[in-house]
Short mmCIF file of C-alpha atoms in Angstrom, two decimals:
data_model
loop_
_atom_site.label_atom_id
_atom_site.label_comp_id
_atom_site.label_asym_id
_atom_site.label_seq_id
_atom_site.Cartn_x
_atom_site.Cartn_y
_atom_site.Cartn_z
CA UNK A 1 0.00 0.00 0.00
CA UNK A 2 1.30 3.42 -0.93
CA UNK A 3 1.95 5.62 2.10
CA UNK A 4 -0.74 8.24 1.41
CA UNK A 5 -3.49 5.63 1.22
CA UNK A 6 -3.22 5.17 4.99
CA UNK A 7 -4.77 8.63 5.28
CA UNK A 8 -7.85 7.68 3.23
CA UNK A 9 -10.54 6.55 5.65
CA UNK A 10 -13.47 4.29 4.88
CA UNK A 11 -16.89 4.77 6.47
CA UNK A 12 -16.11 2.10 9.05
CA UNK A 13 -12.84 3.76 10.05
CA UNK A 14 -14.53 7.14 10.41
CA UNK A 15 -17.28 5.54 12.47
CA UNK A 16 -14.68 3.99 14.80
CA UNK A 17 -13.29 7.49 15.41
CA UNK A 18 -16.73 8.49 16.82
CA UNK A 19 -16.98 11.19 14.18
CA UNK A 20 -20.60 10.52 13.19
CA UNK A 21 -23.52 11.13 15.51
CA UNK A 22 -25.82 8.24 16.43
CA UNK A 23 -28.54 9.69 14.21
CA UNK A 24 -26.11 9.93 11.29
CA UNK A 25 -25.01 6.33 11.72
CA UNK A 26 -28.60 5.15 11.74
CA UNK A 27 -29.45 7.24 8.66
CA UNK A 28 -26.37 6.10 6.74
CA UNK A 29 -26.64 2.40 7.48
CA UNK A 30 -30.35 2.30 6.67
CA UNK A 31 -30.20 4.29 3.44
CA UNK A 32 -26.76 4.69 1.86
CA UNK A 33 -23.99 2.73 0.18
CA UNK A 34 -21.23 2.96 2.78
CA UNK A 35 -18.61 2.13 0.15
CA UNK A 36 -19.15 5.58 -1.30
CA UNK A 37 -18.75 7.37 2.02
CA UNK A 38 -15.24 8.31 3.00
CA UNK A 39 -12.81 11.09 3.77
CA UNK A 40 -9.19 11.68 4.71
CA UNK A 41 -7.60 12.20 8.10
CA UNK A 42 -6.60 15.71 7.01
CA UNK A 43 -10.06 16.75 5.89
CA UNK A 44 -11.75 15.11 8.87
CA UNK A 45 -9.65 17.23 11.22
CA UNK A 46 -10.22 20.32 9.11
CA UNK A 47 -13.99 19.85 9.09
CA UNK A 48 -14.34 19.08 12.79
CA UNK A 49 -17.34 17.50 14.47
CA UNK A 50 -19.67 20.52 14.40
CA UNK A 51 -22.62 19.21 12.39
CA UNK A 52 -23.09 22.67 10.86
CA UNK A 53 -19.54 22.82 9.51
CA UNK A 54 -19.42 24.01 5.89
CA UNK A 55 -16.81 21.34 5.17
CA UNK A 56 -18.52 18.49 7.00
CA UNK A 57 -21.67 18.93 4.92
CA UNK A 58 -19.68 18.14 1.80
CA UNK A 59 -19.02 14.50 2.71
CA UNK A 60 -21.50 13.47 5.45
CA UNK A 61 -24.84 12.18 4.08
CA UNK A 62 -28.02 13.89 5.22
CA UNK A 63 -31.70 13.00 5.18
CA UNK A 64 -32.26 15.63 2.47
CA UNK A 65 -30.57 13.28 0.00
CA UNK A 66 -33.55 10.95 0.29
CA UNK A 67 -35.71 13.56 -1.45
CA UNK A 68 -35.43 12.77 -5.14
CA UNK A 69 -37.40 14.75 -7.68
CA UNK A 70 -38.61 13.21 -10.92
CA UNK A 71 -36.30 15.39 -13.01
CA UNK A 72 -33.18 14.34 -11.07
CA UNK A 73 -30.95 11.67 -12.59
CA UNK A 74 -28.20 9.34 -11.42
CA UNK A 75 -26.34 10.41 -14.59
CA UNK A 76 -27.52 14.03 -15.01
CA UNK A 77 -25.08 14.87 -17.81
CA UNK A 78 -26.05 11.77 -19.81
CA UNK A 79 -22.41 10.73 -19.90
CA UNK A 80 -23.32 7.15 -20.70
CA UNK A 81 -24.80 8.40 -23.96
CA UNK A 82 -21.36 9.66 -24.98
CA UNK A 83 -19.37 6.69 -23.65
CA UNK A 84 -17.11 4.97 -26.15
CA UNK A 85 -16.08 2.39 -23.54
CA UNK A 86 -16.61 2.02 -19.82
CA UNK A 87 -13.83 4.60 -19.35
CA UNK A 88 -13.90 6.89 -22.38
CA UNK A 89 -16.49 9.69 -22.57
CA UNK A 90 -16.43 11.85 -25.70
CA UNK A 91 -18.99 14.66 -25.36
CA UNK A 92 -17.09 17.54 -27.01
CA UNK A 93 -15.26 17.07 -30.30
CA UNK A 94 -11.85 18.44 -29.27
CA UNK A 95 -11.54 16.76 -25.88
CA UNK A 96 -12.11 13.36 -24.38
CA UNK A 97 -12.51 12.21 -20.78
CA UNK A 98 -10.89 9.10 -19.32
CA UNK A 99 -12.27 7.53 -16.13
CA UNK A 100 -9.09 6.30 -14.43
CA UNK A 101 -10.81 5.06 -11.27
CA UNK A 102 -14.13 5.10 -9.44
CA UNK A 103 -12.37 5.69 -6.12
CA UNK A 104 -11.90 9.03 -4.37
CA UNK A 105 -9.97 10.28 -1.36
CA UNK A 106 -13.20 11.97 -0.27
CA UNK A 107 -16.69 11.27 -1.61
CA UNK A 108 -18.56 14.53 -2.17
CA UNK A 109 -22.30 14.40 -1.47
CA UNK A 110 -22.96 16.81 -4.35
CA UNK A 111 -21.13 14.61 -6.88
CA UNK A 112 -22.78 14.33 -10.31
CA UNK A 113 -20.95 11.11 -11.16
CA UNK A 114 -22.61 9.05 -8.44
CA UNK A 115 -23.48 6.36 -10.99
CA UNK A 116 -19.89 5.09 -10.84
CA UNK A 117 -19.81 1.67 -9.20
CA UNK A 118 -16.53 0.86 -7.45
CA UNK A 119 -17.33 -2.83 -7.65
CA UNK A 120 -17.93 -2.71 -11.42
CA UNK A 121 -15.25 -0.18 -12.37
CA UNK A 122 -11.86 -1.17 -11.01
CA UNK A 123 -8.78 1.01 -11.26
CA UNK A 124 -7.62 1.35 -14.85
CA UNK A 125 -4.80 -0.89 -16.04
CA UNK A 126 -2.40 -0.98 -18.99
CA UNK A 127 -5.04 -2.57 -21.23
CA UNK A 128 -7.40 0.35 -20.54
CA UNK A 129 -4.63 2.80 -21.41
CA UNK A 130 -4.10 0.97 -24.70
CA UNK A 131 -7.80 1.41 -25.53
CA UNK A 132 -7.47 5.13 -24.80
CA UNK A 133 -4.35 5.64 -26.90
CA UNK A 134 -5.84 3.67 -29.80
CA UNK A 135 -8.87 5.96 -29.61
CA UNK A 136 -6.66 9.05 -29.67
CA UNK A 137 -4.74 7.73 -32.69
CA UNK A 138 -8.00 7.10 -34.52
CA UNK A 139 -9.34 10.58 -33.68
CA UNK A 140 -6.41 12.90 -34.26
CA UNK A 141 -8.58 16.02 -33.94
CA UNK A 142 -8.72 15.47 -30.16
CA UNK A 143 -6.53 18.13 -28.53
CA UNK A 144 -7.18 17.51 -24.82
CA UNK A 145 -7.45 14.46 -22.57
CA UNK A 146 -9.16 14.90 -19.22
CA UNK A 147 -8.07 12.28 -16.69
CA UNK A 148 -10.80 12.01 -14.13
CA UNK A 149 -12.81 9.57 -12.05
CA UNK A 150 -13.24 9.22 -9.16
CA UNK A 151 -9.94 10.88 -8.41
CA UNK A 152 -6.95 9.80 -10.52
CA UNK A 153 -4.40 10.99 -7.96
CA UNK A 154 -5.41 8.21 -5.56
CA UNK A 155 -3.66 5.87 -8.00
CA UNK A 156 -0.02 4.90 -7.62
CA UNK A 157 2.78 6.95 -9.18
CA UNK A 158 3.87 4.16 -11.51
CA UNK A 159 0.47 3.95 -13.17
CA UNK A 160 0.04 7.72 -13.34
CA UNK A 161 3.38 7.95 -15.13
CA UNK A 162 2.49 5.13 -17.50
CA UNK A 163 -0.81 6.82 -18.36
CA UNK A 164 0.71 10.26 -18.95
CA UNK A 165 3.65 8.85 -20.88
CA UNK A 166 1.35 6.80 -23.12
CA UNK A 167 -0.77 9.85 -23.94
CA UNK A 168 2.31 11.95 -24.63
CA UNK A 169 3.68 9.29 -27.01
CA UNK A 170 0.55 9.71 -29.12
CA UNK A 171 1.18 13.44 -29.45
CA UNK A 172 3.68 15.86 -27.96
CA UNK A 173 1.10 18.65 -28.20
CA UNK A 174 -2.01 17.04 -26.76
CA UNK A 175 -3.02 18.72 -23.48
CA UNK A 176 -3.40 16.55 -20.38
CA UNK A 177 -5.83 17.78 -17.74
CA UNK A 178 -5.92 16.00 -14.38
CA UNK A 179 -9.18 16.54 -12.50
CA UNK A 180 -8.63 16.01 -8.78
CA UNK A 181 -9.65 17.14 -5.28
CA UNK A 182 -6.44 15.74 -3.80
CA UNK A 183 -4.81 19.21 -3.35
CA UNK A 184 -7.88 20.08 -1.23
CA UNK A 185 -8.56 16.92 0.76
CA UNK A 186 -5.23 15.05 0.76
CA UNK A 187 -2.41 17.59 0.31
CA UNK A 188 0.23 15.15 1.61
CA UNK A 189 -0.24 13.21 -1.63
CA UNK A 190 1.34 16.10 -3.52
CA UNK A 191 5.03 15.45 -3.01
CA UNK A 192 8.23 15.93 -5.00
CA UNK A 193 8.04 12.47 -6.59
CA UNK A 194 4.52 12.97 -7.94
CA UNK A 195 5.24 16.49 -9.16
CA UNK A 196 8.48 15.36 -10.83
CA UNK A 197 6.52 12.75 -12.77
CA UNK A 198 3.74 15.09 -13.84
CA UNK A 199 6.09 17.88 -14.90
CA UNK A 200 7.73 15.53 -17.43
CA UNK A 201 4.53 15.36 -19.47
CA UNK A 202 3.60 18.98 -19.97
CA UNK A 203 1.50 20.53 -21.38
CA UNK A 204 -0.32 19.29 -18.29
CA UNK A 205 -2.77 21.14 -16.07
CA UNK A 206 -4.29 20.41 -12.67
CA UNK A 207 -7.99 21.16 -12.24
CA UNK A 208 -9.09 21.02 -8.63
CA UNK A 209 -12.12 21.97 -6.52
CA UNK A 210 -11.80 24.27 -3.53
CA UNK A 211 -15.38 25.10 -2.55
CA UNK A 212 -14.84 27.11 0.63
CA UNK A 213 -12.14 29.46 1.88
CA UNK A 214 -11.66 27.30 5.00
CA UNK A 215 -10.26 24.59 2.72
CA UNK A 216 -7.25 26.75 1.91
CA UNK A 217 -4.74 26.22 4.70
CA UNK A 218 -0.97 26.58 4.82
CA UNK A 219 -0.69 22.84 4.15
CA UNK A 220 -2.81 23.14 1.00
CA UNK A 221 -0.78 26.17 -0.02
CA UNK A 222 2.46 24.16 0.21
CA UNK A 223 0.98 21.38 -1.92
CA UNK A 224 -0.12 23.82 -4.60
CA UNK A 225 3.24 25.57 -4.42
CA UNK A 226 5.03 22.32 -5.29
CA UNK A 227 2.83 21.95 -8.36
CA UNK A 228 3.08 25.50 -9.67
CA UNK A 229 6.84 25.78 -9.11
CA UNK A 230 7.25 22.76 -11.36
CA UNK A 231 5.62 24.72 -14.18
CA UNK A 232 2.17 23.08 -13.92
CA UNK A 233 -0.71 25.59 -13.77
CA UNK A 234 -3.55 24.95 -11.31
CA UNK A 235 -7.16 25.93 -12.01
CA UNK A 236 -10.17 25.74 -9.70
CA UNK A 237 -13.68 24.58 -10.54
CA UNK A 238 -15.88 25.36 -7.55
CA UNK A 239 -19.49 24.25 -7.19
CA UNK A 240 -22.07 26.72 -5.92
CA UNK A 241 -23.48 24.95 -2.87
CA UNK A 242 -26.44 26.11 -0.85
CA UNK A 243 -25.57 26.60 2.80
CA UNK A 244 -21.85 26.23 2.10
CA UNK A 245 -20.61 28.98 -0.20
CA UNK A 246 -23.65 30.70 -1.75
CA UNK A 247 -22.95 34.21 -0.55
CA UNK A 248 -21.14 37.16 -2.04
CA UNK A 249 -18.90 37.39 1.04
CA UNK A 250 -17.81 33.73 1.00
CA UNK A 251 -17.18 33.53 -2.74
CA UNK A 252 -15.21 36.76 -2.67
CA UNK A 253 -13.02 35.37 0.12
CA UNK A 254 -12.62 32.06 -1.70
CA UNK A 255 -11.60 33.64 -5.00
CA UNK A 256 -9.12 36.03 -3.38
CA UNK A 257 -7.56 33.21 -1.38
CA UNK A 258 -7.22 31.11 -4.53
CA UNK A 259 -5.29 33.70 -6.49
CA UNK A 260 -3.13 34.36 -3.42
CA UNK A 261 -1.85 30.75 -3.71
CA UNK A 262 -1.53 30.96 -7.53
CA UNK A 263 -4.70 29.03 -8.32
CA UNK A 264 -6.84 30.56 -11.08
CA UNK A 265 -10.60 30.51 -10.38
CA UNK A 266 -11.78 28.94 -13.64
CA UNK A 267 -15.41 27.89 -13.26
CA UNK A 268 -18.13 28.33 -10.67
CA UNK A 269 -20.66 25.63 -11.48
CA UNK A 270 -24.35 25.79 -10.82
CA UNK A 271 -25.30 22.46 -9.23
CA UNK A 272 -26.09 19.56 -11.54
CA UNK A 273 -29.48 17.84 -11.48
CA UNK A 274 -28.06 14.78 -9.73
CA UNK A 275 -30.44 12.60 -7.75
CA UNK A 276 -30.67 13.60 -4.10
CA UNK A 277 -28.80 16.91 -4.40
CA UNK A 278 -31.65 19.43 -4.43
CA UNK A 279 -30.70 20.69 -0.94
CA UNK A 280 -27.32 21.78 -2.34
CA UNK A 281 -28.67 23.58 -5.41
CA UNK A 282 -29.22 27.31 -5.28
CA UNK A 283 -31.80 29.18 -7.26
CA UNK A 284 -30.35 29.80 -10.71
CA UNK A 285 -30.63 33.57 -10.33
CA UNK A 286 -28.66 33.70 -7.11
CA UNK A 287 -25.37 32.78 -8.73
CA UNK A 288 -26.01 35.23 -11.56
CA UNK A 289 -26.70 38.06 -9.12
CA UNK A 290 -23.69 37.27 -6.94
CA UNK A 291 -21.35 37.23 -9.93
CA UNK A 292 -22.80 40.52 -11.21
CA UNK A 293 -21.92 42.13 -7.88
CA UNK A 294 -18.46 40.59 -7.73
CA UNK A 295 -17.63 41.83 -11.23
CA UNK A 296 -17.96 45.39 -9.96
CA UNK A 297 -15.42 44.72 -7.19
CA UNK A 298 -12.95 42.12 -8.43
CA UNK A 299 -10.66 41.76 -11.42
CA UNK A 300 -11.10 39.20 -14.18
CA UNK A 301 -8.02 37.43 -12.82
CA UNK A 302 -9.83 36.56 -9.60
CA UNK A 303 -13.23 35.75 -11.10
CA UNK A 304 -14.33 32.43 -12.58
CA UNK A 305 -16.97 31.94 -15.25
CA UNK A 306 -20.38 30.99 -13.92
CA UNK A 307 -21.51 27.92 -15.85
CA UNK A 308 -24.14 25.20 -15.84
CA UNK A 309 -24.15 21.78 -17.41
CA UNK A 310 -27.57 21.49 -18.95
CA UNK A 311 -29.62 18.36 -18.27
CA UNK A 312 -30.42 15.79 -20.95
CA UNK A 313 -27.01 16.14 -22.63
CA UNK A 314 -27.47 19.84 -23.36
CA UNK A 315 -23.82 20.56 -22.66
CA UNK A 316 -22.10 23.34 -20.77
CA UNK A 317 -23.10 27.00 -21.15
CA UNK A 318 -21.90 30.22 -19.55
CA UNK A 319 -24.63 31.49 -17.27
CA UNK A 320 -25.90 35.07 -17.13
CA UNK A 321 -29.21 36.88 -17.49
CA UNK A 322 -29.08 36.50 -21.26
CA UNK A 323 -28.96 32.72 -20.84
CA UNK A 324 -32.47 32.65 -19.39
CA UNK A 325 -35.17 32.60 -22.05
CA UNK A 326 -38.06 32.42 -19.61
CA UNK A 327 -39.03 31.22 -16.16
CA UNK A 328 -42.35 29.47 -15.74
CA UNK A 329 -44.07 26.41 -14.25
CA UNK A 330 -41.23 25.72 -11.86
CA UNK A 331 -38.45 25.78 -14.47
CA UNK A 332 -35.92 28.08 -16.06
CA UNK A 333 -35.63 27.66 -19.84
CA UNK A 334 -32.06 27.93 -21.13
CA UNK A 335 -30.59 27.79 -24.63
CA UNK A 336 -27.37 25.95 -25.47
CA UNK A 337 -24.79 26.73 -28.17
CA UNK A 338 -26.78 24.72 -30.72
CA UNK A 339 -29.88 26.84 -30.14
CA UNK A 340 -31.78 24.06 -28.39
CA UNK A 341 -33.83 24.80 -25.26
CA UNK A 342 -33.47 22.91 -22.00
CA UNK A 343 -35.25 23.09 -18.67
CA UNK A 344 -33.44 23.62 -15.38
CA UNK A 345 -35.59 23.39 -12.24
CA UNK A 346 -36.49 26.42 -10.17
CA UNK A 347 -36.25 25.99 -6.40
CA UNK A 348 -37.81 22.72 -5.19
CA UNK A 349 -41.26 23.59 -3.84
CA UNK A 350 -40.65 22.29 -0.33
CA UNK A 351 -37.47 24.28 0.29
CA UNK A 352 -37.49 27.92 1.49
CA UNK A 353 -36.37 30.60 -0.90
CA UNK A 354 -32.86 31.98 -0.53
CA UNK A 355 -32.47 35.51 0.66
CA UNK A 356 -30.81 37.23 -2.31
CA UNK A 357 -30.25 40.54 -0.53
#
């Protein structure tokens, strides 16, 4: 076992630490797949045991997840529709996504890829990499490969190097993007050996997900510093989460903290229509209004693009007032780049309205 994997805690290990309340244990064991509940020692200590912690809410299941609306999906982005294999997803012409693992260092409760089955999808092996590189050779117009999961940085260094090297042998110019929360939840994983490997296969970028300013500690800063000093840029893709970061004050603090550690705020995502995540989703207009205010106070360097992945395979669009065609019957109507209209739900009827002031 690689050293950092000792810090990745299963549900049972977290339970033994008396981290969960009795009510949480009862709720979890009666209703949830405990194999997709887990965190790291670092993040557990950072979150603390206060049940109202902004960080704790991101990985501890709640009863609100049992409310599933008819428009919510296990696969809200219809990724299976664009799957070329059980690991290759090709939604956009110029870039392809490779599922390297179904495992994570921390399992986010707002995750849109909850359909991944750890039992069915093992960690990728050399044969899976061969399928990917054959696909890239057959589709030479692909300019970017997104390595995702799960979290690819929970895999061992030897495999990560083999994967990156294999992609680079197909093309010296193809961009490698590694999508990972490891810099946030398991910063000890980012060491000189890993960074040395990754820096050999540039152009390579790290895309991570800091959702709250409390996630940016001196330890996280040191991990990011190792990456950026090796010449690898780091971008952040935050998710707008109700009760966690959906305020002008918190997002402003988050974005300023990010640029202070040389992480570019890249996207702020409106929540996906994933089953059981309605309690995390904000009203569509709230994010638009917050970003309008922040644009009057902050530079473009510190501001991400507000975006939403449309349901039913509508794709990603930049979100602003011009995106909204109309709002009626409990839905916002949005148009994608192809001119097609898609529905995104207004606030669920049994949740109170946010205070936008």
